[in-house]
Amino acid sequence: MKDLSELKSLLAAPKRVAIVMHFKPDADALGSSLGLAGFLKKKGHQVEVVSPSDFPEFLSWMKGSENVTALSKKSNEPFAKASKIFAEADIIFCLDFSSLGRIKELGEEVKKSGAVKVMVDHHLEPEDFADFRKWDVTAASTAQLVFEFIEEIGEKNLIDSSIADCLYAGLMTDTGSFRHNNTTAREFRVAQEVVALGANPSEVARLVYDTNSLSRLRLIGFALSQRLTVLPEFCVAYIALSQEDLKKLDAQTGDTEGLVNYGLSIKGVQMAVLMYDRGEEIKISFRSLGAFSVNDFARKHFEGGGHSNAAGGSSKQNLKQTLEKFLSLLPEYKERLINN
Ligand code: 5GP
Ligand code: MN
């Protein structure tokens, strides 16, 4: 592992930089990527941002989002473009993920590129693929790591209001609007800094949280009234949405974001789960309170991971089988859940 100061020297002259974020990026993945991209462009680098999938419409206000090369199921063209970007890059920044599986088929393209690889991330148990690492699990967001990196290299003055808004969005959402237990003085300090540099907290919050479509609200209503189950004996709540449910309610990318938190808001619930059928796989979100680690649970049983209290995973079985598997695991965890 190289020292980050070497990266600073590397960035002293114009480079071709690629930035890639995880599949189905959230506000932290996209915000940290576009924030870093904005900064590096101002420094005179040639920057391309790549997403392994589409991203939610409620993030399309972020400056630079219109130029993201986002892979699509409909066309092979963005994949070909992304492969070229990685092959030609001098430096590849990997943001908000630390295992190449999280960028799906792009993992191979990144691996085979001769570019210098930089990981900026806050997820548990990282893989060893990067030359440089700005990796810190105690950070609530990747966006703040990007800010701290810019600050460390002494170029905070290049952060303008568009960059600051992107970074603020990552910080705001990954702390659950400064409510989760990852919210510390450090997060508030970075928030204070980016707001001083031009981020607009109320506008970012409005754009991210209060631009729902009616169909998204109906989806939430449906999920809560028809698909939420509480198992008090295990202190667990779960929501399972079929492809039919999603189709019927016209669900779009990002519409399920935050849905899992409703389960965890129920008094007495220690672990909440959302599973939904994406067609090619079942996507699962896990949330927990206190010492119960959903990172361990997701990693062990559902090929996933993340953070101790917020993790994700997937299953190649169908929804019914995935739910049955999940339910069959609960007795093993009962003691830990009810004594949590
Ligand atoms: P979410 O449930 O909101 O999709 O994700 C919760 C946290 O777990 C996020 O930090 C996210 O990056 C991470 N995560 C989500 N899905 C996966 C996955 O399939 N594998 C791993 N390793 N982490 C995931
Ligand atoms: Mn994050």
CSV table of C-alpha atoms and ligand atoms in Angstrom, one decimal:
chain,number,residue,atom,x,y,z
A,1,MET,CA,0.0,0.0,0.0
A,2,LYS,CA,1.4,3.3,-1.0
A,3,ASP,CA,1.3,6.5,1.1
A,4,LEU,CA,-1.4,9.0,0.2
A,5,SER,CA,1.2,11.8,-0.1
A,6,GLU,CA,2.5,10.0,-3.2
A,7,LEU,CA,-1.0,10.3,-4.7
A,8,LYS,CA,-0.8,14.0,-4.1
A,9,SER,CA,2.4,14.2,-6.2
A,10,LEU,CA,0.8,12.1,-8.9
A,11,LEU,CA,-2.1,14.5,-9.1
A,12,ALA,CA,0.2,17.5,-9.4
A,13,ALA,CA,0.3,17.1,-13.2
A,14,PRO,CA,-2.8,16.6,-15.4
A,15,LYS,CA,-3.9,13.0,-15.6
A,16,ARG,CA,-6.7,10.9,-17.2
A,17,VAL,CA,-8.8,10.0,-14.3
A,18,ALA,CA,-11.7,7.5,-14.1
A,19,ILE,CA,-14.1,7.4,-11.1
A,20,VAL,CA,-16.3,4.4,-10.6
A,21,MET,CA,-19.0,3.9,-7.9
A,22,HIS,CA,-21.0,0.8,-6.8
A,23,PHE,CA,-23.9,-0.8,-8.6
A,24,LYS,CA,-27.2,1.0,-8.1
A,25,PRO,CA,-25.5,4.0,-6.6
A,26,ASP,CA,-27.0,5.9,-3.7
A,27,ALA,CA,-26.5,9.5,-2.8
A,28,ASP,CA,-23.1,8.8,-1.1
A,29,ALA,CA,-21.8,6.8,-4.0
A,30,LEU,CA,-22.9,9.3,-6.7
A,31,GLY,CA,-22.3,12.4,-4.5
A,32,SER,CA,-18.8,11.5,-3.5
A,33,SER,CA,-18.0,10.5,-7.1
A,34,LEU,CA,-19.3,13.7,-8.7
A,35,GLY,CA,-17.9,15.8,-5.9
A,36,LEU,CA,-14.4,14.3,-6.5
A,37,ALA,CA,-14.9,14.6,-10.2
A,38,GLY,CA,-15.8,18.3,-9.9
A,39,PHE,CA,-12.7,18.9,-7.8
A,40,LEU,CA,-10.3,17.0,-10.1
A,41,LYS,CA,-11.7,18.8,-13.2
A,42,LYS,CA,-11.0,22.1,-11.5
A,43,LYS,CA,-7.4,20.9,-10.9
A,44,GLY,CA,-7.1,20.4,-14.7
A,45,HIS,CA,-7.5,16.7,-14.9
A,46,GLN,CA,-9.5,14.9,-17.6
A,47,VAL,CA,-12.2,13.1,-15.6
A,48,GLU,CA,-14.7,10.4,-16.6
A,49,VAL,CA,-17.3,9.0,-14.1
A,50,VAL,CA,-18.7,5.5,-14.6
A,51,SER,CA,-21.7,3.9,-12.9
A,52,PRO,CA,-22.3,0.1,-13.2
A,53,SER,CA,-26.0,0.8,-13.5
A,54,ASP,CA,-28.6,3.6,-13.7
A,55,PHE,CA,-29.1,5.8,-10.7
A,56,PRO,CA,-32.2,7.3,-9.0
A,57,GLU,CA,-33.9,10.2,-10.7
A,58,PHE,CA,-33.9,12.1,-7.4
A,59,LEU,CA,-30.1,12.4,-7.7
A,60,SER,CA,-30.1,13.8,-11.2
A,61,TRP,CA,-29.7,17.4,-9.9
A,62,MET,CA,-26.1,16.6,-9.0
A,63,LYS,CA,-23.7,18.6,-11.3
A,64,GLY,CA,-22.0,16.2,-13.7
A,65,SER,CA,-24.6,13.5,-13.4
A,66,GLU,CA,-25.6,14.2,-17.0
A,67,ASN,CA,-22.2,13.1,-18.2
A,68,VAL,CA,-21.9,9.8,-16.2
A,69,THR,CA,-21.3,6.7,-18.3
A,70,ALA,CA,-24.0,4.5,-16.8
A,71,LEU,CA,-24.3,0.9,-17.9
A,72,SER,CA,-27.6,-0.2,-19.2
A,73,LYS,CA,-29.4,-3.5,-19.8
A,74,LYS,CA,-30.6,-2.1,-23.1
A,75,SER,CA,-27.4,-1.4,-24.9
A,76,ASN,CA,-23.8,-2.6,-24.8
A,77,GLU,CA,-22.5,0.8,-25.8
A,78,PRO,CA,-21.9,2.3,-22.3
A,79,PHE,CA,-20.0,-0.9,-21.3
A,80,ALA,CA,-17.7,-0.6,-24.3
A,81,LYS,CA,-17.2,3.1,-23.4
A,82,ALA,CA,-16.5,2.3,-19.7
A,83,SER,CA,-14.0,-0.4,-20.7
A,84,LYS,CA,-12.2,2.1,-22.9
A,85,ILE,CA,-12.2,4.7,-20.1
A,86,PHE,CA,-10.6,2.3,-17.7
A,87,ALA,CA,-8.1,1.0,-20.3
A,88,GLU,CA,-6.9,4.6,-21.1
A,89,ALA,CA,-7.0,5.9,-17.5
A,90,ASP,CA,-3.8,6.9,-15.6
A,91,ILE,CA,-5.7,6.7,-12.3
A,92,ILE,CA,-9.0,4.9,-11.3
A,93,PHE,CA,-10.7,6.1,-8.2
A,94,CYS,CA,-13.1,3.4,-6.7
A,95,LEU,CA,-15.7,5.2,-4.5
A,96,ASP,CA,-18.0,3.8,-1.8
A,97,PHE,CA,-17.2,0.2,-2.4
A,98,SER,CA,-14.3,-2.1,-1.5
A,99,SER,CA,-15.0,-5.3,-3.2
A,100,LEU,CA,-14.9,-5.5,-7.0
A,101,GLY,CA,-18.0,-7.7,-7.0
A,102,ARG,CA,-20.0,-4.5,-6.3
A,103,ILE,CA,-19.2,-3.1,-9.7
A,104,LYS,CA,-20.3,-6.4,-11.4
A,105,GLU,CA,-18.8,-6.9,-14.9
A,106,LEU,CA,-16.8,-3.8,-14.6
A,107,GLY,CA,-14.7,-5.4,-11.9
A,108,GLU,CA,-12.7,-7.3,-14.6
A,109,GLU,CA,-12.2,-4.1,-16.6
A,110,VAL,CA,-10.8,-2.3,-13.6
A,111,LYS,CA,-8.6,-5.3,-12.6
A,112,LYS,CA,-7.0,-5.6,-16.1
A,113,SER,CA,-6.4,-1.8,-16.4
A,114,GLY,CA,-2.8,-0.7,-15.9
A,115,ALA,CA,-4.0,2.5,-14.1
A,116,VAL,CA,-3.1,3.3,-10.5
A,117,LYS,CA,-6.1,2.3,-8.4
A,118,VAL,CA,-7.3,4.3,-5.4
A,119,MET,CA,-10.0,3.1,-3.0
A,120,VAL,CA,-11.9,5.7,-1.1
A,121,ASP,CA,-14.4,3.8,1.1
A,122,HIS,CA,-15.9,3.1,4.5
A,123,HIS,CA,-17.3,-0.4,4.2
A,124,LEU,CA,-16.1,-3.3,6.3
A,125,GLU,CA,-13.7,-6.0,5.2
A,126,PRO,CA,-12.1,-4.5,2.0
A,127,GLU,CA,-10.5,-6.5,-0.7
A,128,ASP,CA,-6.9,-5.9,-1.6
A,129,PHE,CA,-7.0,-4.5,-5.2
A,130,ALA,CA,-5.9,-0.8,-4.7
A,131,ASP,CA,-2.5,0.8,-4.8
A,132,PHE,CA,-3.7,3.6,-2.5
A,133,ARG,CA,-6.4,3.4,0.1
A,134,LYS,CA,-8.3,6.2,1.8
A,135,TRP,CA,-10.3,3.6,3.7
A,136,ASP,CA,-11.9,4.3,7.1
A,137,VAL,CA,-14.8,2.3,8.6
A,138,THR,CA,-15.3,4.9,11.3
A,139,ALA,CA,-16.3,7.5,8.7
A,140,ALA,CA,-20.1,7.7,8.2
A,141,SER,CA,-19.8,8.4,4.5
A,142,THR,CA,-17.4,8.2,1.5
A,143,ALA,CA,-18.3,11.8,0.8
A,144,GLN,CA,-16.6,13.0,3.9
A,145,LEU,CA,-13.5,11.0,3.1
A,146,VAL,CA,-13.4,12.8,-0.2
A,147,PHE,CA,-13.7,16.1,1.6
A,148,GLU,CA,-10.9,15.1,4.1
A,149,PHE,CA,-8.7,14.0,1.2
A,150,ILE,CA,-9.1,17.3,-0.6
A,151,GLU,CA,-8.5,19.1,2.7
A,152,GLU,CA,-5.3,17.0,3.4
A,153,ILE,CA,-3.9,17.9,0.0
A,154,GLY,CA,-4.5,21.5,0.9
A,155,GLU,CA,-7.0,22.4,-1.8
A,156,LYS,CA,-10.2,22.9,0.0
A,157,ASN,CA,-10.4,26.3,-1.7
A,158,LEU,CA,-11.3,24.6,-5.0
A,159,ILE,CA,-14.6,23.3,-3.5
A,160,ASP,CA,-17.4,25.3,-5.0
A,161,SER,CA,-21.1,25.1,-4.1
A,162,SER,CA,-21.9,22.4,-6.7
A,163,ILE,CA,-19.1,20.1,-5.3
A,164,ALA,CA,-20.2,21.0,-1.8
A,165,ASP,CA,-23.8,20.0,-2.5
A,166,CYS,CA,-22.8,16.6,-3.8
A,167,LEU,CA,-20.6,16.0,-0.8
A,168,TYR,CA,-23.3,17.2,1.6
A,169,ALA,CA,-25.8,14.9,0.0
A,170,GLY,CA,-23.6,11.8,0.7
A,171,LEU,CA,-23.0,12.9,4.3
A,172,MET,CA,-26.7,13.7,4.9
A,173,THR,CA,-28.0,10.4,3.5
A,174,ASP,CA,-25.4,8.0,5.0
A,175,THR,CA,-26.0,9.4,8.5
A,176,GLY,CA,-29.8,9.2,8.0
A,177,SER,CA,-30.0,13.0,8.1
A,178,PHE,CA,-27.5,13.1,11.1
A,179,ARG,CA,-29.6,10.6,13.1
A,180,HIS,CA,-27.7,7.3,12.9
A,181,ASN,CA,-25.1,6.2,15.5
A,182,ASN,CA,-22.4,7.0,12.9
A,183,THR,CA,-23.1,10.7,13.4
A,184,THR,CA,-20.3,12.2,15.5
A,185,ALA,CA,-18.5,15.5,15.9
A,186,ARG,CA,-16.4,14.5,12.9
A,187,GLU,CA,-19.5,14.4,10.6
A,188,PHE,CA,-20.8,17.7,11.9
A,189,ARG,CA,-17.4,19.3,11.3
A,190,VAL,CA,-17.3,18.2,7.7
A,191,ALA,CA,-20.9,19.3,7.3
A,192,GLN,CA,-20.0,22.7,8.7
A,193,GLU,CA,-17.1,22.9,6.3
A,194,VAL,CA,-19.1,22.0,3.2
A,195,VAL,CA,-21.9,24.3,4.2
A,196,ALA,CA,-19.4,27.1,4.7
A,197,LEU,CA,-18.1,26.3,1.1
A,198,GLY,CA,-21.6,26.7,-0.3
A,199,ALA,CA,-23.7,23.6,0.2
A,200,ASN,CA,-27.3,24.4,0.8
A,201,PRO,CA,-28.7,21.9,3.4
A,202,SER,CA,-32.4,22.6,3.0
A,203,GLU,CA,-32.2,22.5,-0.8
A,204,VAL,CA,-30.3,19.3,-0.9
A,205,ALA,CA,-32.7,17.7,1.6
A,206,ARG,CA,-35.6,18.9,-0.5
A,207,LEU,CA,-34.1,17.5,-3.7
A,208,VAL,CA,-33.3,14.2,-2.1
A,209,TYR,CA,-36.3,13.6,0.1
A,210,ASP,CA,-39.1,15.7,-1.1
A,211,THR,CA,-39.3,15.1,-4.8
A,212,ASN,CA,-41.3,11.9,-4.7
A,213,SER,CA,-43.4,10.7,-7.5
A,214,LEU,CA,-47.0,9.7,-6.5
A,215,SER,CA,-46.2,6.2,-7.5
A,216,ARG,CA,-43.3,6.0,-5.1
A,217,LEU,CA,-45.5,7.1,-2.2
A,218,ARG,CA,-48.1,4.5,-3.3
A,219,LEU,CA,-45.4,1.9,-3.3
A,220,ILE,CA,-44.4,2.8,0.2
A,221,GLY,CA,-48.0,2.8,1.3
A,222,PHE,CA,-48.6,-0.6,-0.3
A,223,ALA,CA,-45.4,-2.1,1.2
A,224,LEU,CA,-46.3,-0.8,4.7
A,225,SER,CA,-50.0,-1.9,4.6
A,226,GLN,CA,-49.7,-5.1,2.6
A,227,ARG,CA,-46.2,-6.5,2.8
A,228,LEU,CA,-44.8,-5.6,6.2
A,229,THR,CA,-44.6,-8.5,8.7
A,230,VAL,CA,-43.4,-8.2,12.2
A,231,LEU,CA,-42.1,-11.2,14.1
A,232,PRO,CA,-42.0,-10.0,17.7
A,233,GLU,CA,-40.6,-13.4,19.0
A,234,PHE,CA,-37.4,-12.6,17.0
A,235,CYS,CA,-37.6,-8.8,17.2
A,236,VAL,CA,-37.6,-8.8,13.4
A,237,ALA,CA,-39.6,-6.9,10.8
A,238,TYR,CA,-39.5,-7.6,7.0
A,239,ILE,CA,-40.9,-6.5,3.7
A,240,ALA,CA,-40.8,-8.7,0.7
A,241,LEU,CA,-41.8,-7.3,-2.7
A,242,SER,CA,-42.3,-9.4,-5.8
A,243,GLN,CA,-41.6,-8.3,-9.3
A,244,GLU,CA,-45.4,-8.2,-9.8
A,245,ASP,CA,-45.8,-5.8,-6.9
A,246,LEU,CA,-43.1,-3.6,-8.3
A,247,LYS,CA,-44.5,-3.7,-11.8
A,248,LYS,CA,-48.1,-3.0,-10.6
A,249,LEU,CA,-46.9,0.1,-8.7
A,250,ASP,CA,-44.6,1.2,-11.5
A,251,ALA,CA,-41.5,1.2,-9.2
A,252,GLN,CA,-38.4,3.0,-10.6
A,253,THR,CA,-34.8,2.8,-9.6
A,254,GLY,CA,-34.4,4.3,-6.1
A,255,ASP,CA,-38.1,4.0,-5.2
A,256,THR,CA,-37.3,1.4,-2.5
A,257,GLU,CA,-34.5,3.5,-1.0
A,258,GLY,CA,-35.2,4.1,2.7
A,259,LEU,CA,-38.1,1.6,2.8
A,260,VAL,CA,-36.2,-0.8,5.1
A,261,ASN,CA,-36.0,1.9,7.8
A,262,TYR,CA,-39.7,1.8,8.5
A,263,GLY,CA,-39.4,-1.7,9.9
A,264,LEU,CA,-36.6,-0.6,12.2
A,265,SER,CA,-38.7,2.3,13.4
A,266,ILE,CA,-41.1,-0.1,15.1
A,267,LYS,CA,-40.6,-0.3,18.8
A,268,GLY,CA,-38.8,-3.5,19.9
A,269,VAL,CA,-37.5,-4.4,16.4
A,270,GLN,CA,-33.8,-5.0,16.3
A,271,MET,CA,-33.4,-6.1,12.7
A,272,ALA,CA,-35.3,-5.0,9.7
A,273,VAL,CA,-35.1,-6.5,6.2
A,274,LEU,CA,-36.4,-5.5,2.8
A,275,MET,CA,-36.1,-7.9,-0.1
A,276,TYR,CA,-37.3,-7.3,-3.6
A,277,ASP,CA,-37.1,-9.1,-6.9
A,278,ARG,CA,-34.9,-7.2,-9.4
A,279,GLY,CA,-35.5,-9.8,-12.0
A,280,GLU,CA,-31.9,-11.0,-12.3
A,281,GLU,CA,-31.6,-11.5,-8.5
A,282,ILE,CA,-33.3,-10.8,-5.2
A,283,LYS,CA,-31.8,-7.6,-3.6
A,284,ILE,CA,-31.8,-7.5,0.2
A,285,SER,CA,-31.3,-4.6,2.6
A,286,PHE,CA,-30.6,-5.2,6.2
A,287,ARG,CA,-30.7,-2.7,9.1
A,288,SER,CA,-30.1,-3.3,12.8
A,289,LEU,CA,-29.7,-1.6,16.1
A,290,GLY,CA,-26.8,-1.9,18.6
A,291,ALA,CA,-24.4,-4.8,18.6
A,292,PHE,CA,-26.3,-7.1,16.2
A,293,SER,CA,-24.1,-7.0,13.1
A,294,VAL,CA,-26.1,-7.2,9.8
A,295,ASN,CA,-22.7,-7.0,8.0
A,296,ASP,CA,-21.9,-10.4,9.5
A,297,PHE,CA,-25.4,-11.7,8.8
A,298,ALA,CA,-25.4,-10.5,5.1
A,299,ARG,CA,-21.8,-11.7,4.5
A,300,LYS,CA,-22.4,-15.1,5.9
A,301,HIS,CA,-25.8,-15.9,4.3
A,302,PHE,CA,-26.5,-13.6,1.4
A,303,GLU,CA,-23.2,-12.8,-0.4
A,304,GLY,CA,-23.3,-9.3,0.9
A,305,GLY,CA,-21.9,-6.9,3.5
A,306,GLY,CA,-21.7,-3.3,4.3
A,307,HIS,CA,-21.7,-1.8,7.8
A,308,SER,CA,-22.5,-3.3,11.2
A,309,ASN,CA,-25.9,-1.7,11.3
A,310,ALA,CA,-26.7,-1.3,7.6
A,311,ALA,CA,-25.8,-3.9,5.0
A,312,GLY,CA,-27.0,-5.4,1.8
A,313,GLY,CA,-26.9,-8.7,0.0
A,314,SER,CA,-28.5,-10.7,-2.8
A,315,SER,CA,-29.8,-14.1,-3.6
A,316,LYS,CA,-30.1,-16.0,-6.8
A,317,GLN,CA,-33.0,-18.1,-5.5
A,318,ASN,CA,-36.5,-16.8,-6.1
A,319,LEU,CA,-38.3,-14.5,-3.6
A,320,LYS,CA,-40.2,-17.3,-1.8
A,321,GLN,CA,-37.1,-19.4,-1.4
A,322,THR,CA,-35.0,-16.4,-0.3
A,323,LEU,CA,-37.7,-15.5,2.3
A,324,GLU,CA,-37.8,-19.1,3.5
A,325,LYS,CA,-34.1,-19.2,3.9
A,326,PHE,CA,-34.1,-15.9,5.8
A,327,LEU,CA,-36.9,-17.2,8.1
A,328,SER,CA,-35.1,-20.5,8.7
A,329,LEU,CA,-32.0,-18.7,9.9
A,330,LEU,CA,-33.8,-16.7,12.6
A,331,PRO,CA,-34.0,-19.3,15.4
A,332,GLU,CA,-30.2,-19.5,15.3
A,333,TYR,CA,-30.0,-15.7,15.9
A,334,LYS,CA,-33.0,-15.4,18.3
A,335,GLU,CA,-31.0,-15.1,21.5
A,336,ARG,CA,-28.7,-12.4,20.1
A,337,LEU,CA,-31.6,-10.5,18.7
A,338,ILE,CA,-33.8,-10.5,21.8
A,339,ASN,CA,-30.9,-9.7,24.1
A,340,ASN,CA,-29.6,-7.0,21.8
B,1,5GP,P1,-28.6,-0.7,1.1
B,1,5GP,O1,-29.4,-1.6,1.9
B,1,5GP,O2,-29.0,0.7,1.3
B,1,5GP,O3,-28.6,-1.0,-0.4
B,1,5GP,O4,-27.1,-0.8,1.5
B,1,5GP,C1,-26.7,-0.7,2.9
B,1,5GP,C2,-25.2,-0.7,3.0
B,1,5GP,O5,-24.7,-1.9,2.5
B,1,5GP,C3,-24.6,0.3,2.0
B,1,5GP,O6,-23.4,0.8,2.7
B,1,5GP,C4,-24.2,-0.4,0.8
B,1,5GP,O7,-23.1,0.1,0.1
B,1,5GP,C5,-23.9,-1.8,1.4
B,1,5GP,N1,-24.3,-2.9,0.5
B,1,5GP,C6,-25.5,-3.0,-0.2
B,1,5GP,N2,-25.6,-4.1,-0.9
B,1,5GP,C7,-24.4,-4.7,-0.8
B,1,5GP,C8,-23.9,-5.9,-1.3
B,1,5GP,O8,-24.5,-6.7,-2.1
B,1,5GP,N3,-22.6,-6.3,-0.9
B,1,5GP,C9,-21.9,-5.5,-0.1
B,1,5GP,N4,-20.7,-5.9,0.3
B,1,5GP,N5,-22.4,-4.4,0.5
B,1,5GP,C10,-23.6,-4.0,0.1
B,2,MN,MN,-21.5,5.2,1.7
